[in-house]
Amino acid sequence: MASSLLELFLTRARQEPARPVLDFEQQRFSAGQLASHVTAFASALQRRGLKPGERVALFLENSPAFVISYLGTWYAGGVVVLVNTQYRMVELSHILSDAGARACVTGASGAAELAPLKQQLPALEWLVTVEPPTAPVPWPTVAFEALLSEGDSSAALPLPRGEQLAVLGYTSGTTGRSKGAMLLHRNLLANVRAVTEAWRWTEQDRLLLTLPLFHTHGLMVGLHGTLYSGGTVDLRRRFAAPEVLSALREDASLTMFFGVPTMYGRLVEEARRAGPRPRSLRLLVSGSAPLSPQLFHDVEETFGQRILERYGMTETIMNTTNPYEGERRPGTVGMPYPGQEARVVDVRTRQPLPDGETGEIEVRGPHVFAGYWQRPDATAESFDPEGWFRTGDLGLRDGDGYFHITGRARELIISGGFNVYPREVEEVLATHPGVAEVAVLGLPDPDFGEQVVAVVVPRSPAPEPQALVDYCKDRLASFKKPRQVVFVEALPRNALGKVQKHLLRERLPPHPNVQKPTVT
Ligand code: MLC
Ligand code: AMP
């Protein structure tokens, strides 16, 4: 039996080299072509001295280069570090230095973003660029195509073992700093096997994939499932509702679409505006953020299909799913995948709760990651002695076995499927000279589900709200910037001095349509 998804893909590519696997813009890759590029990339990395276990960061938009670098790093024995392309200096310097990335594959804007961080990234030795840099870069640089031609596209390299580290996925910055979730090859293989089985994913399937590949949903569900099942993926650089709808109308070979709720909300609006009902697909999947029952029904009305909602996270990939056959229940995330377990425990006693009672969701199984990179403390805190992983999500299991997510035990804002840790934004805003104190929280948003709101006690003279937004945007991913800045005289605190965010939340009326920061 194969020990990794890579082994499975390369074996199939040898058996059926002409089978199509990846379409991107005008390019089409057969399995054999993709495998040759992957092998050339891996062989070139090794020739340039990459050793097994060393980290290669991918700071890249969706493209064939992403897929080749991802699989190629594995084939070279390396570990992929995933980096959201919206990340700016605070996130980049932390992630790349924490991971000790030796090389980074990126585009022109990525190289420009990294350039000022040279001093903070002593382990980073060289860049692979998929476009020519537009400004000087303080590292030796090789063009992606040139790197491929340095390598041997028919080399037979050692395959990764199941226990080997495959990916570091940065997540959960409760202290303002994210941690690298260590996913082993065997975790990835076990989960993709479970997902493809649960969703009856076969080589006949063709997935329209507009989710970013740098996160779990696009990568470990969309791409992994395609490679595992032998189907094809129509990969897009980014999501745009009109393009998705025209693809659904024009390409009769598409069978599946996966998205976050924000994407479905925009698709429903666009479809209502723009004419005939799109053709039905075999499967529409939603995840990464709660799908409201209203949106579930809107999609059913507009597309004539019931979305399949599932629940996952970076540390564990996919945890639970509504049934493929059987009832897909709005407002629920279904049951554990085959071969995996989930339960609900009391947050204080950590004892399992009966059905219907709310507590913290815990999961266990071969899909669960190996711990946080160089953070044995955080790893120990996240697992119980029997190997149950504490997800930080609150929920219950109903009498029919469906899990419901009702809240979060940790502070986390999910905006359009991207995670924002309030602490990270608070730490940045607190360094602004016009800010005496700050608390960041999430309020409802009609498009993104939740929006980031900063409540600030200003220093005199009070800064312009927009200046605070720009200050965040210069340092952090733009999706983390506050959509509202609210000035107050003092933050409500409890006897221990902790900000009482629930009181703040009650006092702030939700301004779901306000896109510009407001001052009250
Ligand atoms: C973009 N913007 C956002 C945003 N996305 N703001 C808040 N929340 C978001 N999610 C901002 C940008 O910063 C920018 O601001 C402006 O919107 C336009 O940027 P854009 O790139 O044109 O945005 P758009 O294409 O509209 O993006 C929306 C989106 C995107 C829904 C397509 O957010 C997206 O791809 N989300 C998917 C996230 C995802 O894959 N999550 C999976 C995580 S894995 P400005 O000011 O700079 O103009 C996981 C586990 C699991 O959670 O279970 O799956
Ligand atoms: P991430 O750390 O980016 O992988 O985000 C994982 C988090 O997204 C989970 O812990 C949940 O809080 C949330 N999430 C994922 N899928 C769902 C879903 N279907 N419904 C509600 N929340 C979800």
XYZ file of C-alpha atoms and ligand atoms in Angstrom:
597
model
C 0.000 0.000 0.000
C 1.210 3.512 -0.782
C 2.757 5.488 2.111
C 1.946 8.896 0.709
C -0.346 10.697 -1.670
C 2.754 11.504 -3.719
C 3.560 7.819 -4.180
C 0.009 7.127 -5.264
C 0.051 9.994 -7.756
C 3.425 9.021 -9.259
C 2.368 5.381 -9.581
C -0.820 6.338 -11.385
C 1.082 8.776 -13.602
C 3.363 5.917 -14.681
C 0.389 3.648 -15.374
C -1.767 6.213 -17.185
C 0.502 9.081 -18.223
C -1.968 10.580 -20.699
C -4.805 10.943 -18.214
C -5.636 14.676 -17.747
C -5.276 15.954 -14.208
C -4.943 19.740 -14.079
C -6.368 22.595 -16.169
C -5.336 26.170 -15.502
C -6.183 29.050 -17.824
C -5.024 27.845 -21.264
C -2.767 25.102 -19.901
C -3.647 21.419 -19.548
C -1.422 18.936 -17.704
C -1.670 15.199 -18.045
C -0.600 13.104 -15.075
C 2.610 12.173 -16.914
C 3.504 15.804 -17.664
C 2.786 16.895 -14.110
C 4.850 14.005 -12.732
C 7.810 14.981 -14.955
C 7.724 18.573 -13.725
C 7.394 17.429 -10.120
C 10.391 15.120 -10.540
C 12.487 17.819 -12.217
C 11.641 20.274 -9.431
C 12.543 17.715 -6.746
C 15.774 16.719 -8.426
C 16.807 20.394 -8.805
C 16.061 21.084 -5.124
C 18.253 18.151 -4.134
C 21.055 19.254 -6.460
C 20.901 22.651 -4.794
C 21.411 20.967 -1.447
C 17.942 20.610 0.088
C 18.135 17.894 2.745
C 15.268 15.663 3.914
C 13.094 17.443 6.468
C 14.144 20.948 5.406
C 11.387 23.483 4.863
C 10.366 25.167 1.629
C 7.799 27.959 1.896
C 5.166 28.407 -0.803
C 4.061 32.041 -0.891
C 2.172 31.691 -4.119
C -1.154 32.216 -5.814
C -3.040 29.321 -7.373
C -1.144 28.101 -10.434
C 0.437 24.942 -11.829
C 3.702 26.203 -10.277
C 2.055 25.876 -6.859
C 1.074 22.266 -7.512
C 4.506 21.370 -8.928
C 6.380 23.054 -6.060
C 4.127 21.371 -3.500
C 4.557 17.841 -4.792
C 8.154 18.500 -5.856
C 9.166 19.605 -2.350
C 7.741 16.354 -0.986
C 9.574 14.291 -3.599
C 12.812 16.026 -2.600
C 12.106 14.907 0.999
C 11.255 18.448 2.070
C 8.450 19.936 4.129
C 6.055 22.485 2.646
C 5.270 25.636 4.621
C 1.981 27.161 3.487
C 1.778 30.952 3.414
C -1.361 32.966 2.671
C -0.564 35.390 -0.181
C -2.235 38.232 1.713
C 0.244 37.970 4.570
C 2.418 41.013 5.207
C 5.564 41.605 7.211
C 4.302 40.638 10.678
C 2.970 37.248 9.547
C 5.756 36.612 7.025
C 8.649 37.265 9.358
C 7.086 35.109 12.064
C 6.126 32.145 9.872
C 9.243 31.947 7.729
C 11.582 32.357 10.687
C 9.654 30.004 12.990
C 9.625 27.334 10.280
C 13.282 28.002 9.430
C 12.390 27.926 5.741
C 15.524 27.471 3.609
C 13.889 28.373 0.310
C 10.735 30.154 -0.739
C 8.798 29.889 -3.989
C 6.985 33.125 -4.752
C 5.873 35.708 -7.337
C 7.019 39.264 -8.006
C 4.856 40.842 -5.311
C 5.847 38.125 -2.838
C 9.560 38.782 -3.475
C 8.988 42.508 -2.937
C 7.132 41.814 0.319
C 9.950 39.554 1.576
C 12.850 41.825 0.561
C 12.812 44.092 3.660
C 12.788 41.033 5.946
C 16.297 39.810 5.067
C 17.701 40.421 8.577
C 14.806 38.622 10.245
C 15.097 35.501 8.098
C 18.643 34.175 8.591
C 17.674 30.622 7.545
C 16.267 31.719 4.181
C 18.948 31.118 1.557
C 17.288 31.495 -1.830
C 14.100 32.242 -3.691
C 12.425 30.556 -6.618
C 10.420 33.142 -8.538
C 7.526 32.350 -10.829
C 7.719 35.869 -12.326
C 10.754 38.154 -12.664
C 11.146 40.283 -9.512
C 10.305 43.935 -10.137
C 12.748 45.248 -7.529
C 16.135 44.074 -6.192
C 15.895 40.976 -3.982
C 18.543 40.390 -1.303
C 18.742 36.612 -1.879
C 20.088 34.482 -4.724
C 17.117 33.897 -7.001
C 16.298 31.334 -9.653
C 13.366 31.473 -12.054
C 10.895 28.607 -11.664
C 11.314 27.487 -15.299
C 15.120 27.630 -15.010
C 14.951 25.501 -11.863
C 12.871 22.888 -13.692
C 15.449 22.689 -16.456
C 18.237 22.178 -13.908
C 16.556 19.006 -12.654
C 16.278 15.484 -14.083
C 12.630 14.886 -14.974
C 13.054 11.108 -14.973
C 15.064 10.745 -11.754
C 13.975 7.958 -9.377
C 14.161 9.602 -5.965
C 13.357 8.089 -2.557
C 9.670 8.406 -1.698
C 8.575 9.957 1.606
C 7.609 7.582 4.392
C 4.223 7.854 6.077
C 5.768 9.100 9.332
C 7.654 11.873 7.576
C 6.573 15.492 7.980
C 4.786 16.763 4.862
C 3.337 20.174 5.689
C 3.550 22.937 8.288
C 0.212 24.767 8.313
C 0.306 27.924 10.432
C -2.801 28.488 12.545
C -4.252 29.367 15.965
C -2.487 32.488 17.065
C -4.077 32.800 20.481
C -1.004 34.646 21.714
C -0.786 36.715 18.573
C 1.739 34.301 17.064
C 0.554 31.423 14.939
C 1.846 27.868 15.391
C 2.903 25.415 12.714
C 0.627 22.356 12.680
C 2.790 19.368 11.706
C 0.944 17.154 9.236
C 2.591 13.857 8.356
C 2.244 12.105 5.018
C 0.152 9.430 6.686
C -2.266 12.047 8.102
C -2.837 13.471 4.634
C -3.293 10.052 3.080
C -5.711 8.808 5.750
C -7.893 11.897 5.470
C -8.036 12.062 1.694
C -8.976 8.385 1.640
C -11.822 9.077 4.092
C -13.041 12.186 2.241
C -13.045 10.588 -1.213
C -14.826 7.530 0.130
C -17.476 9.599 1.942
C -18.194 11.776 -1.098
C -17.972 8.963 -3.704
C -15.210 10.893 -5.488
C -14.034 9.009 -8.592
C -11.851 9.456 -11.649
C -14.968 10.637 -13.514
C -15.097 13.760 -11.355
C -14.029 17.200 -12.448
C -13.751 19.855 -9.746
C -14.014 23.603 -10.272
C -11.531 24.920 -7.692
C -11.412 28.640 -6.917
C -10.384 28.320 -3.271
C -6.799 29.318 -2.474
C -4.356 26.413 -2.405
C -2.478 27.834 0.587
C -5.195 26.675 3.019
C -6.643 23.312 3.989
C -9.911 23.566 2.087
C -8.513 24.227 -1.388
C -5.368 22.169 -0.954
C -6.121 19.181 1.228
C -9.673 18.668 0.091
C -9.697 20.031 -3.479
C -6.244 19.162 -4.779
C -5.587 16.082 -2.647
C -8.967 14.581 -3.511
C -8.307 15.093 -7.216
C -4.880 13.467 -7.032
C -6.161 10.589 -4.915
C -9.219 9.806 -7.006
C -7.574 10.247 -10.410
C -10.119 12.889 -11.445
C -9.383 16.322 -12.876
C -9.354 19.839 -11.458
C -10.186 23.072 -13.257
C -8.048 25.349 -11.109
C -8.707 29.090 -11.119
C -6.385 31.834 -9.926
C -9.131 33.246 -7.719
C -12.866 33.246 -7.038
C -15.181 35.532 -9.020
C -18.910 34.758 -8.938
C -19.637 35.629 -12.613
C -16.797 33.392 -13.814
C -17.951 30.493 -11.684
C -21.481 30.806 -12.995
C -20.368 30.904 -16.605
C -18.162 27.866 -16.024
C -21.138 26.040 -14.528
C -23.241 26.979 -17.546
C -20.630 26.217 -20.193
C -18.609 23.236 -18.988
C -20.828 20.179 -18.862
C -17.940 18.040 -17.620
C -17.767 19.807 -14.220
C -19.166 17.639 -11.438
C -18.182 19.414 -8.204
C -17.668 22.829 -6.640
C -16.294 23.538 -3.150
C -16.501 26.902 -1.401
C -16.781 28.925 1.781
C -20.198 30.407 2.662
C -19.163 33.872 1.397
C -18.676 32.360 -2.062
C -22.119 30.716 -2.002
C -23.730 33.983 -0.854
C -22.158 35.813 -3.788
C -23.094 33.023 -6.226
C -26.729 33.148 -5.142
C -26.827 36.931 -5.608
C -25.138 36.741 -8.986
C -27.350 33.875 -10.194
C -30.495 35.742 -9.189
C -29.264 38.766 -11.110
C -27.978 36.923 -14.134
C -30.584 34.702 -15.644
C -31.097 31.004 -16.131
C -30.509 28.494 -13.353
C -27.024 26.990 -13.655
C -26.744 23.296 -14.403
C -26.710 20.999 -11.387
C -23.447 19.429 -10.309
C -22.982 16.104 -8.591
C -21.747 17.791 -5.422
C -21.599 21.252 -3.843
C -19.560 21.398 -0.625
C -19.395 24.196 1.940
C -17.022 24.527 4.871
C -14.401 26.573 6.748
C -17.086 28.778 8.355
C -20.706 28.299 9.447
C -23.236 28.039 6.621
C -26.488 29.611 7.761
C -29.663 27.573 7.217
C -30.943 30.591 5.227
C -28.043 30.349 2.780
C -28.451 26.560 2.603
C -32.068 27.117 1.489
C -31.155 29.983 -0.866
C -28.662 27.717 -2.620
C -31.236 24.951 -2.834
C -33.736 27.356 -4.357
C -31.252 28.936 -6.784
C -29.254 25.869 -7.839
C -31.777 23.129 -7.116
C -29.241 21.372 -4.889
C -28.675 20.725 -1.219
C -25.172 21.754 -0.176
C -23.123 19.208 1.698
C -21.610 20.971 4.724
C -18.520 19.585 6.382
C -16.235 20.686 9.211
C -12.475 20.727 9.373
C -9.410 22.545 10.582
C -5.738 22.891 9.742
C -4.619 20.501 12.500
C -6.972 17.697 11.543
C -7.969 18.356 7.922
C -11.571 17.125 7.596
C -13.412 16.023 10.764
C -17.102 15.567 10.037
C -19.381 15.588 7.021
C -23.038 15.538 6.207
C -23.936 12.327 4.414
C -23.517 12.022 0.658
C -26.496 9.722 0.545
C -29.016 10.480 3.246
C -30.208 13.681 4.776
C -28.013 16.791 4.571
C -29.195 18.848 7.509
C -28.841 22.619 7.409
C -27.097 24.049 10.464
C -25.196 20.823 11.103
C -21.771 19.529 10.084
C -22.762 15.861 9.975
C -20.858 12.912 11.394
C -17.217 11.793 11.596
C -15.667 10.509 8.359
C -15.064 6.762 8.079
C -12.270 5.646 10.407
C -12.321 8.866 12.453
C -13.920 9.753 15.796
C -15.525 12.874 17.287
C -17.115 13.550 20.670
C -18.310 16.400 22.863
C -16.831 16.924 26.330
C -17.563 19.189 29.247
C -15.142 22.132 29.006
C -14.263 21.968 32.702
C -14.343 18.272 33.637
C -13.304 17.065 30.132
C -15.785 14.201 30.525
C -17.874 13.106 27.504
C -21.350 14.649 27.436
C -24.612 12.969 26.470
C -26.228 13.825 23.131
C -27.902 17.216 23.074
C -25.536 18.849 25.577
C -23.104 21.533 24.507
C -19.383 21.292 25.198
C -16.068 21.271 23.333
C -15.695 19.063 20.275
C -12.737 16.655 20.401
C -11.522 14.464 17.559
C -9.265 11.433 17.258
C -7.983 9.303 14.425
C -5.287 8.852 11.786
C -6.040 12.292 10.318
C -4.985 14.184 13.456
C -1.689 16.078 13.167
C 1.502 15.208 15.070
C 1.645 18.393 17.161
C 2.822 21.996 16.838
C 6.261 22.674 15.372
C 8.749 23.286 18.187
C 5.907 23.903 20.656
C 5.738 20.832 22.938
C 3.872 22.965 25.508
C 1.102 23.883 23.093
C 0.995 20.312 21.777
C 0.611 18.857 25.269
C -2.198 21.294 26.066
C -4.115 20.323 22.934
C -4.312 16.579 23.499
C -5.713 14.471 26.311
C -3.836 11.328 27.422
C -5.989 9.124 25.166
C -5.085 11.079 22.074
C -8.232 13.197 21.752
C -7.477 16.569 20.148
C -9.229 19.610 21.602
C -10.584 21.530 18.643
C -11.551 24.709 20.500
C -14.959 24.518 18.802
C -18.104 24.324 20.904
C -20.977 22.147 19.833
C -23.220 19.199 20.448
C -24.210 15.920 18.882
C -27.930 15.513 18.352
C -29.920 12.341 18.882
C -29.379 11.296 15.248
C -25.614 11.614 15.508
C -25.277 14.934 13.629
C -22.744 17.375 15.087
C -23.720 21.036 15.425
C -21.122 23.779 15.928
C -22.549 26.378 18.279
C -19.573 28.594 19.070
C -15.870 28.726 19.805
C -14.030 28.129 23.050
C -11.128 30.239 21.751
C -11.248 33.790 20.512
C -11.360 33.583 16.755
C -13.033 35.643 14.059
C -13.780 33.806 10.800
C -14.174 36.342 8.013
C -14.997 34.898 4.603
C -13.333 31.625 5.634
C -10.083 33.328 6.694
C -9.178 33.208 10.388
C -8.377 36.371 12.296
C -7.054 36.111 15.848
C -8.084 39.280 17.702
C -4.853 39.238 19.693
C -2.751 39.558 16.564
C -4.606 42.697 15.443
C -4.629 44.087 19.003
C -0.849 43.656 19.255
C -0.315 45.628 16.053
C -2.767 48.411 16.947
C -1.282 48.714 20.440
C 2.015 49.828 18.880
C 0.321 52.826 17.169
C 1.184 56.061 19.017
C -2.465 57.180 18.970
C -3.742 54.050 20.728
C -3.840 53.811 24.532
C -5.848 50.581 24.699
C -7.553 48.370 22.174
C -9.873 45.359 21.989
C -10.672 43.571 18.736
C -13.791 41.487 18.225
C -16.000 40.044 15.513
C -19.465 41.351 14.616
C -21.916 39.868 12.092
C -21.305 40.734 8.439
C -23.699 39.874 5.610
C -20.959 39.005 3.113
C -18.065 37.686 5.211
C -20.110 36.137 8.040
C -18.111 38.085 10.604
C -16.207 41.359 10.377
C -13.245 42.652 12.360
C -14.069 45.577 14.679
C -11.497 47.494 16.743
C -12.620 49.272 19.889
C -9.967 51.845 20.754
C -9.246 54.096 23.700
C -7.324 56.857 21.898
C -4.465 58.981 23.145
C -4.663 62.685 22.540
C -4.656 63.801 19.783
C -6.967 61.016 18.613
C -5.836 59.367 15.363
C -8.009 59.253 12.267
C -9.828 55.873 12.137
C -8.555 55.351 8.595
C -4.972 55.849 9.812
C -5.448 52.888 12.159
C -6.885 50.773 9.360
C -3.949 51.658 7.098
C -1.508 50.937 9.917
C -2.897 47.381 10.136
C -2.927 46.941 6.364
C 0.764 47.858 6.133
C 1.695 45.176 8.633
C -0.888 42.397 8.419
C -2.953 40.639 5.770
C -5.546 43.068 4.484
C -8.473 40.817 5.493
C -7.444 41.351 9.160
C -7.864 45.133 9.028
C -10.761 46.514 11.077
C -13.885 47.206 9.043
C -14.960 49.525 11.857
C -12.968 51.514 14.379
C -14.987 52.567 17.392
C -13.562 55.069 19.912
C -14.510 54.687 23.580
C -13.330 56.341 26.792
C -12.501 53.084 28.594
C -12.715 49.336 28.038
C -14.917 47.344 30.409
C -12.673 45.098 32.521
C -13.337 42.466 35.155
C -11.747 42.370 38.600
C -8.656 40.679 37.142
C -8.258 43.435 34.568
C -9.349 41.280 31.603
C -11.343 43.086 28.926
C -14.960 41.899 28.972
C -15.565 41.545 25.270
C -19.069 40.203 25.731
C -20.037 43.528 27.326
C -18.408 45.452 24.495
C -20.236 43.304 21.974
C -23.575 43.963 23.673
C -22.931 47.696 23.688
C -21.952 47.893 20.032
C -24.884 47.765 17.679
C -24.005 45.541 14.711
C -23.383 47.762 11.687
C -23.353 45.018 9.106
C -23.484 47.334 6.133
C -20.936 49.827 7.305
C -17.813 49.223 5.292
C -16.106 52.480 6.279
C -14.784 52.842 9.790
C -17.047 54.890 12.015
C -16.412 56.869 15.142
C -18.922 56.880 17.954
C -10.742 39.422 0.906
N -10.937 40.508 1.690
C -11.473 40.135 2.828
C -11.611 38.732 2.724
N -11.155 38.331 1.521
N -11.839 40.812 3.923
C -12.354 40.123 4.926
N -12.510 38.764 4.892
C -12.139 38.059 3.806
N -12.264 36.736 3.747
C -10.612 41.907 1.396
C -9.206 42.073 0.896
O -8.335 42.217 1.953
C -9.342 43.324 0.064
O -9.325 44.469 0.890
C -10.736 43.208 -0.501
O -11.456 42.322 0.353
C -10.752 42.642 -1.908
O -9.875 41.507 -1.978
P -10.166 40.303 -2.981
O -9.018 39.380 -2.958
O -10.625 40.859 -4.290
O -11.343 39.608 -2.222
P -12.345 38.585 -2.753
O -11.875 37.967 -4.009
O -13.666 39.223 -2.745
O -12.242 37.469 -1.611
C -13.328 36.906 -0.991
C -13.135 35.396 -0.928
C -11.816 35.119 -0.178
C -14.337 34.831 -0.203
C -13.065 34.815 -2.334
O -11.884 35.696 1.117
C -11.504 33.660 -0.087
O -10.939 33.078 -1.008
N -11.846 33.020 1.022
C -11.599 31.595 1.202
C -10.762 31.356 2.400
C -10.384 29.884 2.546
O -9.982 29.217 1.623
N -10.514 29.369 3.747
C -10.229 27.996 4.065
C -9.384 27.923 5.307
S -9.141 26.206 5.716
P -8.546 45.789 0.426
O -8.882 46.773 1.501
O -7.101 45.409 0.419
O -9.076 46.146 -0.909
C -10.190 25.917 7.013
C -10.442 24.493 7.385
C -11.689 24.029 6.759
O -10.811 26.789 7.509
O -12.560 23.499 7.450
O -11.789 24.220 5.561
P -8.431 26.781 10.353
O -7.673 26.834 11.612
O -8.158 27.906 9.416
O -8.213 25.484 9.764
O -9.961 26.950 10.736
C -10.649 25.932 11.346
C -11.884 26.443 12.020
O -12.864 26.798 11.047
C -12.560 25.376 12.842
O -11.927 25.194 14.084
C -13.964 25.916 12.940
O -14.034 26.900 13.946
C -14.150 26.575 11.592
N -14.956 25.741 10.684
C -14.553 24.913 9.711
N -15.605 24.343 9.095
C -16.715 24.832 9.692
C -18.119 24.648 9.521
N -18.608 23.870 8.567
N -18.950 25.314 10.351
C -18.494 26.124 11.318
N -17.179 26.357 11.515
C -16.297 25.720 10.721
